[in-house]
Tab-separated table of C-alpha atoms in Angstrom:
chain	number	residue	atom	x	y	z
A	295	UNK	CA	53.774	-60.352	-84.234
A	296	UNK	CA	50.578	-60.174	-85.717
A	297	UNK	CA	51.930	-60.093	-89.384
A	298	UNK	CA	54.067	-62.357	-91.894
A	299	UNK	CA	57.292	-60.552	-92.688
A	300	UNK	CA	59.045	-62.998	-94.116
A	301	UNK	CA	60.190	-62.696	-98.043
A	302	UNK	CA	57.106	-63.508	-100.518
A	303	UNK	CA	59.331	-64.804	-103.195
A	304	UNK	CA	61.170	-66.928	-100.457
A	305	UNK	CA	57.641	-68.056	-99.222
A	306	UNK	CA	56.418	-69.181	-102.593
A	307	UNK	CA	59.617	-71.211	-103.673
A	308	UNK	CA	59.172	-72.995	-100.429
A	309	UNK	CA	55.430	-73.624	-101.295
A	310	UNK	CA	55.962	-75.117	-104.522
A	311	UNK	CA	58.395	-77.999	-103.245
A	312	UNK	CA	56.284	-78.754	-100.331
A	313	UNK	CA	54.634	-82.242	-99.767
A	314	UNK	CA	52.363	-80.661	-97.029
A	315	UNK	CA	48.802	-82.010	-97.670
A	316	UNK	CA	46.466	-78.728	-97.544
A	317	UNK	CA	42.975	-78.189	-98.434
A	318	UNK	CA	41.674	-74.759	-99.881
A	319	UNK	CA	38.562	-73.561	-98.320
A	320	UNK	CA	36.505	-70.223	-98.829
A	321	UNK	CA	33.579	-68.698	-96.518
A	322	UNK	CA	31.987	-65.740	-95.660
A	323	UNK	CA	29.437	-64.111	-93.682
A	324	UNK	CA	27.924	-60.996	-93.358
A	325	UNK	CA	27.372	-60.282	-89.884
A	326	UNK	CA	27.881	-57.154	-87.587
A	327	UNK	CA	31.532	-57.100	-86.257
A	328	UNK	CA	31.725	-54.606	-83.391
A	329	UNK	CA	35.049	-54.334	-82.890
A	330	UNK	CA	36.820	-55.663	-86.600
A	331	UNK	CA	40.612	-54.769	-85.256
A	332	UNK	CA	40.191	-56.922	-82.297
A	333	UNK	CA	38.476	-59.478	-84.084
A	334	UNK	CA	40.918	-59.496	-86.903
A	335	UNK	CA	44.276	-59.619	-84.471
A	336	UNK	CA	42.180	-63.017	-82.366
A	337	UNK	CA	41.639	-64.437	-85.819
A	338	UNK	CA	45.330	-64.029	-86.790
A	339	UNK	CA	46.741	-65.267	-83.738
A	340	UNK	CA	44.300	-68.260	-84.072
A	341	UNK	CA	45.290	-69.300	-87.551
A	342	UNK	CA	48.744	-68.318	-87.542
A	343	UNK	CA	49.031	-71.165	-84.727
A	344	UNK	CA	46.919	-73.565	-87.276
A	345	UNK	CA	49.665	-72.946	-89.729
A	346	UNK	CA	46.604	-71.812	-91.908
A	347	UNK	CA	47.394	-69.404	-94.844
A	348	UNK	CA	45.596	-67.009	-97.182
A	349	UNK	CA	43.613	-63.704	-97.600
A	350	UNK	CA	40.946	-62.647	-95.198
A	351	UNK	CA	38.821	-59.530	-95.367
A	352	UNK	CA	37.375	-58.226	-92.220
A	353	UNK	CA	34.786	-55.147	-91.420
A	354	UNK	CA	32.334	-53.671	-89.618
A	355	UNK	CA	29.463	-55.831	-91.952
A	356	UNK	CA	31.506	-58.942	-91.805
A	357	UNK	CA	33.920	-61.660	-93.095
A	358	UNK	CA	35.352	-63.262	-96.131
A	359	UNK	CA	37.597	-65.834	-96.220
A	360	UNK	CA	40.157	-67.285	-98.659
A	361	UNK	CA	42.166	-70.028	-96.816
A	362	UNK	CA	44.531	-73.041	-97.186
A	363	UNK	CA	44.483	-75.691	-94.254
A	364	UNK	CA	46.650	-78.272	-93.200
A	365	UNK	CA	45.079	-81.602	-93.669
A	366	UNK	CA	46.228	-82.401	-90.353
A	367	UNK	CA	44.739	-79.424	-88.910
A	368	UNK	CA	41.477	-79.322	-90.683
A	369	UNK	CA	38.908	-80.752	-87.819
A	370	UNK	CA	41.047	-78.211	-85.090
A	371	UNK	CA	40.331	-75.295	-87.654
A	372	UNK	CA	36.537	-76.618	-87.892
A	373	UNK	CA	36.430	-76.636	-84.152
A	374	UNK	CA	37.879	-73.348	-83.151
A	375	UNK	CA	36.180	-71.870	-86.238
A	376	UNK	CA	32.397	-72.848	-85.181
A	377	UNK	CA	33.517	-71.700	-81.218
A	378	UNK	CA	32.949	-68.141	-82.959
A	379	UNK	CA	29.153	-68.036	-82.673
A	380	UNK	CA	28.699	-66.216	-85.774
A	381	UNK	CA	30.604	-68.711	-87.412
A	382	UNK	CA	28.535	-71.545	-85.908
A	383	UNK	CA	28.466	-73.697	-88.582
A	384	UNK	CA	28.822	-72.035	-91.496
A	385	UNK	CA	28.973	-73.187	-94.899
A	386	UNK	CA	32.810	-73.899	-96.161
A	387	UNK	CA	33.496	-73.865	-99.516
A	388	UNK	CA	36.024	-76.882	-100.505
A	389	UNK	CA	38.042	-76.362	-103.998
A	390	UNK	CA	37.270	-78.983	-106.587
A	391	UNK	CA	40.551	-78.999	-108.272
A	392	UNK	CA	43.550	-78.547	-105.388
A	393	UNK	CA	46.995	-78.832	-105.234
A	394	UNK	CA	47.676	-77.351	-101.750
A	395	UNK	CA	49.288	-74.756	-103.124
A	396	UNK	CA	46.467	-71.705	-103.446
A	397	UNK	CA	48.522	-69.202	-100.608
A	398	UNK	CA	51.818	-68.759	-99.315
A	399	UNK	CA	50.967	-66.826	-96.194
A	400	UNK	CA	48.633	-65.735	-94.203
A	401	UNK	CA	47.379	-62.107	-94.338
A	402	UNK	CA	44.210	-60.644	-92.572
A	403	UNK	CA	43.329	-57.263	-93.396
A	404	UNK	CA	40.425	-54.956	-92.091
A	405	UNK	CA	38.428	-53.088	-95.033
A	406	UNK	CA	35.365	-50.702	-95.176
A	407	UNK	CA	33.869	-53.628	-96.934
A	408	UNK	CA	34.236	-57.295	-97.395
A	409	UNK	CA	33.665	-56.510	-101.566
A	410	UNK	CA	33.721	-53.132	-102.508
A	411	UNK	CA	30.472	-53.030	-104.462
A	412	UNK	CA	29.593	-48.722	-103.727
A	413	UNK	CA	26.204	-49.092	-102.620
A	414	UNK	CA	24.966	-47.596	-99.503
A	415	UNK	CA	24.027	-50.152	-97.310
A	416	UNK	CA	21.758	-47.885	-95.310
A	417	UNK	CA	19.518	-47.664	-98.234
A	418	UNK	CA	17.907	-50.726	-98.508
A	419	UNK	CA	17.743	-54.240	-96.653
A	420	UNK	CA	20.840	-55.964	-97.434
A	421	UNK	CA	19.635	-59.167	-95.658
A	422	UNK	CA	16.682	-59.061	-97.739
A	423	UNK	CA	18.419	-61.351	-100.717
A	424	UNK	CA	17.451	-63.747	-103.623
A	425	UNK	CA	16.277	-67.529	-102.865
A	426	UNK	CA	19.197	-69.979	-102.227
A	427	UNK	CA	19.290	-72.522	-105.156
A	428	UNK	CA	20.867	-75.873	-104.751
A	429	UNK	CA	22.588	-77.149	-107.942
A	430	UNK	CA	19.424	-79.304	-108.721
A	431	UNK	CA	17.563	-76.439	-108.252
A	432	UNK	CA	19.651	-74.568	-110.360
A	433	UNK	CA	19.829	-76.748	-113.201
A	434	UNK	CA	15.700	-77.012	-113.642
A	435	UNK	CA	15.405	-73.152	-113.480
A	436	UNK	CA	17.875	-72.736	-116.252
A	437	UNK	CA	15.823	-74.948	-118.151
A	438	UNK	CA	13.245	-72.148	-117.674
A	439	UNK	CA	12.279	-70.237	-120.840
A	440	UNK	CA	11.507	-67.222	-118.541
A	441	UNK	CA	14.999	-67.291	-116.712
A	442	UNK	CA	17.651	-65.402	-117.172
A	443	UNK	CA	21.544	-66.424	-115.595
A	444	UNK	CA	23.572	-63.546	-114.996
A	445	UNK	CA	26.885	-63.272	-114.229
A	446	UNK	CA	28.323	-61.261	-111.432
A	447	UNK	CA	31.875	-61.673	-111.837
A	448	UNK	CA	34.199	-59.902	-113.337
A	449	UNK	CA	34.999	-60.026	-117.481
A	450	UNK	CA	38.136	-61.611	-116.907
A	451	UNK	CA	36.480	-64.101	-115.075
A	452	UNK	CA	33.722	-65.497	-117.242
A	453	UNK	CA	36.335	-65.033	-120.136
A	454	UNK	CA	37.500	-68.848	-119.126
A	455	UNK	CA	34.526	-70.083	-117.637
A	456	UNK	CA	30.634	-69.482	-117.423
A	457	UNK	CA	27.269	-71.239	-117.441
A	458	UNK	CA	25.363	-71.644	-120.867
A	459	UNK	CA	23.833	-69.336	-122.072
A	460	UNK	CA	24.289	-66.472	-119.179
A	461	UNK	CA	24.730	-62.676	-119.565
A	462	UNK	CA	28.355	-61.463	-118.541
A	463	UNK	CA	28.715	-57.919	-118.123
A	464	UNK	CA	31.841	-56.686	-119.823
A	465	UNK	CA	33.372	-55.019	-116.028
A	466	UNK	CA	36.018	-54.759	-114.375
A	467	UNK	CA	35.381	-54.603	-111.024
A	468	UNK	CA	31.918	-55.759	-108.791
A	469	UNK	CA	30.975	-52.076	-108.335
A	470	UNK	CA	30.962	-51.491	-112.250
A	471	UNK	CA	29.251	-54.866	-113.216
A	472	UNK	CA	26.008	-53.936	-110.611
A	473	UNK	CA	25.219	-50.867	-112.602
A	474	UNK	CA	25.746	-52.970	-115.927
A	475	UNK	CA	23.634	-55.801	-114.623
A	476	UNK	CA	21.135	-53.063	-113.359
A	477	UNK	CA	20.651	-51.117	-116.722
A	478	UNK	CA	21.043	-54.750	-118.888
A	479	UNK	CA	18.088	-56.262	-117.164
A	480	UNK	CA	15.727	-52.620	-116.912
A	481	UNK	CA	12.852	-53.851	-118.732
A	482	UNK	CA	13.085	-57.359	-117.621
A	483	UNK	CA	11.788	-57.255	-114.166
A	484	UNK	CA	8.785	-59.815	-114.360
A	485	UNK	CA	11.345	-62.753	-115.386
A	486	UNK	CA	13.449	-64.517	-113.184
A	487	UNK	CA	16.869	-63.474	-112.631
A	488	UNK	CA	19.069	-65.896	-111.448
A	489	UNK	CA	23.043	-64.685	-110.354
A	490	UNK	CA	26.225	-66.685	-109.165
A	491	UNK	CA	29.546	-65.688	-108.780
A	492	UNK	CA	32.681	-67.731	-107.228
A	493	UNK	CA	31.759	-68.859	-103.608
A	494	UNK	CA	28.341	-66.812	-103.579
A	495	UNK	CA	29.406	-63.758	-101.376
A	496	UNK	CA	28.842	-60.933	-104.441
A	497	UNK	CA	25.463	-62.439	-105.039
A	498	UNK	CA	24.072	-61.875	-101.494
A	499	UNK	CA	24.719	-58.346	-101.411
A	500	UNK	CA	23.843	-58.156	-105.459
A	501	UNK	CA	20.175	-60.227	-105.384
A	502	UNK	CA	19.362	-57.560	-102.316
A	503	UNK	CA	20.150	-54.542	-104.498
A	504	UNK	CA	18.243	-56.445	-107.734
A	505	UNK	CA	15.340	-56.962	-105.337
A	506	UNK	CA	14.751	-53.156	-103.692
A	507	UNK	CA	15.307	-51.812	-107.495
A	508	UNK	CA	12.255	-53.430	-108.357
A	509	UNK	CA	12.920	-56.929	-109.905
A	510	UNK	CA	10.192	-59.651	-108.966
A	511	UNK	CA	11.586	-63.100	-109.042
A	512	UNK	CA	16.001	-62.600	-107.761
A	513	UNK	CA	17.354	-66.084	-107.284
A	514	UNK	CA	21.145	-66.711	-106.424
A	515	UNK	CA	23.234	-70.003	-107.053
A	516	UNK	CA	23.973	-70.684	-103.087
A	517	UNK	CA	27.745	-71.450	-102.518
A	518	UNK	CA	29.034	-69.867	-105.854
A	519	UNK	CA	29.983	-72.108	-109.129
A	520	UNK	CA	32.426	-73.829	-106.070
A	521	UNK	CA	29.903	-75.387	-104.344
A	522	UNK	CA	27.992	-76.083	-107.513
A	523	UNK	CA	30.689	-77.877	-109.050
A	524	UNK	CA	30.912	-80.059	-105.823
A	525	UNK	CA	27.122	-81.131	-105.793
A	526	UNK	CA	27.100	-81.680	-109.703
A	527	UNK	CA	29.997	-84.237	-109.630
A	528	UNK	CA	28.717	-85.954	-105.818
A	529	UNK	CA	25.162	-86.499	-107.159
A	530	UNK	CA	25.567	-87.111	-110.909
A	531	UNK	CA	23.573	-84.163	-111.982
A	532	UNK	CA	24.106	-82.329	-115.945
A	533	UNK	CA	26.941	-79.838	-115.239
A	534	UNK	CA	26.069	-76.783	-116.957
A	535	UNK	CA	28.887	-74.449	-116.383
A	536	UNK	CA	31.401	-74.742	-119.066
A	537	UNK	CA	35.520	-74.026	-118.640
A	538	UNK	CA	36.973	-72.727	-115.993
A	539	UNK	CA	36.055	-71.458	-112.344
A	540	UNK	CA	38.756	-68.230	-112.151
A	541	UNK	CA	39.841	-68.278	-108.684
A	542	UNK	CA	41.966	-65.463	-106.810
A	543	UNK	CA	44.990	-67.185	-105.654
A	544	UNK	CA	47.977	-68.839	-106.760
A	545	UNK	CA	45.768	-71.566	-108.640
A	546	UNK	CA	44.133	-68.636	-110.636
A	547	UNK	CA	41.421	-71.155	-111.687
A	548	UNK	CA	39.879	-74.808	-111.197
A	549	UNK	CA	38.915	-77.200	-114.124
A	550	UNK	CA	35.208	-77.175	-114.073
A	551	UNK	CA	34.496	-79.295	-117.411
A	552	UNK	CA	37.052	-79.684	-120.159
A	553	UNK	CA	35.700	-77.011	-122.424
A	554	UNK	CA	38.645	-74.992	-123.316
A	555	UNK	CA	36.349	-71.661	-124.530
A	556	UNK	CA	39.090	-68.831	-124.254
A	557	UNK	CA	42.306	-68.036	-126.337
A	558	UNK	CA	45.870	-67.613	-125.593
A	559	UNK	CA	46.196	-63.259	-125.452
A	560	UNK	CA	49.306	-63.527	-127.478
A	561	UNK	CA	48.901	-66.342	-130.313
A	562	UNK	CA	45.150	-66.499	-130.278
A	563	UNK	CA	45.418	-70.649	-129.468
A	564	UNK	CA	42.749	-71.650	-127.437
A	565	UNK	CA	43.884	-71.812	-123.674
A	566	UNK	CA	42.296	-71.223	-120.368
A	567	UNK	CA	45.466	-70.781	-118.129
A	568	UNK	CA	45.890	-67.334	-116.468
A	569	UNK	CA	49.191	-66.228	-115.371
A	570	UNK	CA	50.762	-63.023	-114.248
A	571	UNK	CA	53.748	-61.145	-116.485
A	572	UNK	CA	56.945	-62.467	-114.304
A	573	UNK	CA	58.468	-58.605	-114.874
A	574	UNK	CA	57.824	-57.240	-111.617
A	575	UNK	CA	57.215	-53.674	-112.603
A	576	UNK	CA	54.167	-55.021	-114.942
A	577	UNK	CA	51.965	-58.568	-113.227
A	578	UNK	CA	50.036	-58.342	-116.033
A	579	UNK	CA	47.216	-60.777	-115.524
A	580	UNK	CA	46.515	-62.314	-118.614
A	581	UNK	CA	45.899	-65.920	-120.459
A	582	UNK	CA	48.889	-67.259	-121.936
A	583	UNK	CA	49.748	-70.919	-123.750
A	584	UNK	CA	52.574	-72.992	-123.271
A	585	UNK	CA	54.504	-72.100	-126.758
A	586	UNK	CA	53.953	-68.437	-126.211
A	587	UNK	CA	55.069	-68.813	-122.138
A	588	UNK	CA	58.309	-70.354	-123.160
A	589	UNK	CA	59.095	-67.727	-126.227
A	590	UNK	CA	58.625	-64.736	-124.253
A	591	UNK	CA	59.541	-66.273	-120.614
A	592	UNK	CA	56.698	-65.892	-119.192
A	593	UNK	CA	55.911	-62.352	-119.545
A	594	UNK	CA	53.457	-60.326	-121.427
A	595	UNK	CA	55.772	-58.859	-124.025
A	596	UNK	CA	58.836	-58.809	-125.729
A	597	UNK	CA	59.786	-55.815	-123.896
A	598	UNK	CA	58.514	-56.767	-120.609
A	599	UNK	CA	61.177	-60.149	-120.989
A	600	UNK	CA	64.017	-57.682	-122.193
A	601	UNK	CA	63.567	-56.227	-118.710
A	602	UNK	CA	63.866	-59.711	-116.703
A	603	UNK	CA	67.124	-60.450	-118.517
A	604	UNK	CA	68.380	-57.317	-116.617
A	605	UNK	CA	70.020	-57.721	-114.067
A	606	UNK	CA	68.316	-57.254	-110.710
A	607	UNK	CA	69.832	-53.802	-109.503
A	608	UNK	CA	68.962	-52.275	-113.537
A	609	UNK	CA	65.150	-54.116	-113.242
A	610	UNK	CA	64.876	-51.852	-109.858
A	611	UNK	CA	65.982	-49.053	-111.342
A	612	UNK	CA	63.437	-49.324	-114.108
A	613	UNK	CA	60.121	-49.562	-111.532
A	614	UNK	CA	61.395	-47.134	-109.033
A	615	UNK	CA	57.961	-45.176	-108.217
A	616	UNK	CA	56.197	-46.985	-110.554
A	617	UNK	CA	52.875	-48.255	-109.361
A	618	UNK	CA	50.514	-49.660	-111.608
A	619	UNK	CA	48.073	-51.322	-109.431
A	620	UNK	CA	45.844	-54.467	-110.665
A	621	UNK	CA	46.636	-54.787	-114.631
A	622	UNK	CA	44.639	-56.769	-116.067
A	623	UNK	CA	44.689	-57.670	-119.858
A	624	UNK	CA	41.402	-56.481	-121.151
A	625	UNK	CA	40.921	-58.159	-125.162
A	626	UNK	CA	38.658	-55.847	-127.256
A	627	UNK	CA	37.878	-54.017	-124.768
A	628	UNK	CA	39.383	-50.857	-126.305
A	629	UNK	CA	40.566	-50.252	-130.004
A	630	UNK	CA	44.163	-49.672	-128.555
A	631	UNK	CA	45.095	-53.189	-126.579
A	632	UNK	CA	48.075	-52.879	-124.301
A	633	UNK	CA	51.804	-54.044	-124.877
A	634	UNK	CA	50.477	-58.036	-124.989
A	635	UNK	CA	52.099	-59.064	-128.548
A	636	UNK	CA	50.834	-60.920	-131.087
């Protein structure tokens, strides 16, 4: 069986009581993939027997990987992973900030894309991206009166955490922000432009578009703010990304410097911590304090914790057909804000 059926809810209580040493690892790699089914059911068979979980994206232009390893396993996943010789050796992305509890299962799906970003990659040279910059490398650039940091992550994610002084787009999704970033920057070709994201995948295919549009001097921050934060605290160097690093798993973000620079979405308190709404017909991701977590149980809204007093059978009932997709709470972004209280 090539998938996990087992009970997610069941999965993740037995996650959180675990002892299991595990180590949360991201890579990617954009390489032509023949035959992505095949290669996606050899990967699953390989990992499942690895006991490694997560969320992989597979296609025809390549791989990227969210993962959570054994510690026991780790130099056996290294092993078989490098066998793959367009995996030789590839960069892994460690998490700072880990509590071996980022996934719950594993699940491996194949997608037109790796990151839905709309361009057409027939159009220009995709391998044709910005210079790799170390963190050093990084750091003496954004000293740079002529640079300019931008963002390519979504607004929720540089809500909790960012570098100084960089331009976040206000988007939703990659494919928005790269028309954002495009028409932001128009006139500003001549300077450099320096991107990051998380682990550094967005900004490959992003500092190729930037560069065939015209811009001069495309830099991107190589490994993401993950691999940043790693070099910054190994070799003493001025950390200039302040907050949070949002990542997309059960961690929903890693302590990056203490700067708390976001506020609770129903109080206004200053907090950084992301959680979903625990009403299952809602998931609202959104930032929510301590106070306002235990006064409304968790969820978004007074109504949404009226419905998880229900019993189960009524809650059903309630979301029957319902599908709201990814909500994500989106402050000021529209005059009308949605059912968060205040």
């Amino acid at each position: 069986m090539l998938h996990n059926r087992a009970n997610g809810k069941e999965l993740k209580e037995k996650l959180k009581i675990s002892n299991e040493q595990r180590v949360t690892i991201s890579f990617y790699k954009y390489h032509k993939i023949e035959e992505p089914v095949n290669f996606r059911n050899e990967l699953y068979k390989l990992l499942d027997n690895l006991v490694i979980m997560g969320r992989i994206y597979v296609a025809h232009e390549g791989i990227n990987a969210q993962i959570s390893v054994p510690q026991t396993n780790l130099e056996s996943f290294k092993t078989h992973l490098f066998e793959i010789d367009f995996l030789n050796n590839i960069r892994l992305n460690i998490a700072i900030e880990d509590n071996g509890k980022s996934f719950f299962k594993l699940k491996i799906l194949v997608r037109k894309k790796i990151v839905a970003d709309g361009l057409n990659d027939e159009s220009f040279d995709v391998t044709n991206s910005g210079i790799h910059l170390n963190a050093k490398e990084f750091n003496q650039l954004a000293d740079d009166k002529n640079t300019l940091i931008v963002d390519m992550r979504n607004h929720y994610e540089s809500e909790v955490g960012r570098f100084k002084d960089a331009i976040c787009p206000d988007a939703d999704t990659f494919r928005e922000e790269l028309k954002i970033a495009e028409d932001l920057l128009q006139d500003k070709k001549d300077k450099n432009v320096v991107m990051y994201c998380t682990g550094g995948i967005r900004c490959e295919k992003a500092s190729a578009w930037m560069k065939h549009i015209g811009f001069k001097n495309v830099f991107q921050l190589n490994g993401g703010i993950i691999e940043y934060a790693r070099q910054v605290r190994e070799q003493g160097l001025e950390n200039k990304f302040i907050g949070k690093n949002f990542v997309f798993d059960e961690r929903l973000g890693e302590r990056i410097s203490n700067d708390v620079i976001s506020h609770c979405h129903q109080c206004g308190q200053p907090c950084d911590t992301h959680t979903n709404c625990k009403n299952d017909g809602c998931h609202l991701l959104f930032i929510q304090c301590e106070e306002c977590e235990k006064k409304y149980n968790g969820c978004c809204s007074s109504e949404c914790k009226g419905i998880i007093e229900l019993p189960a059978e009524k809650q059903k009932e309630i979301r029957k057909g319902i599908n709201k997709g990814r909500q994500v709470f989106k402050k000021g972004r529209f005059a009308k804000s949605l059912s968060v209280n205040r």
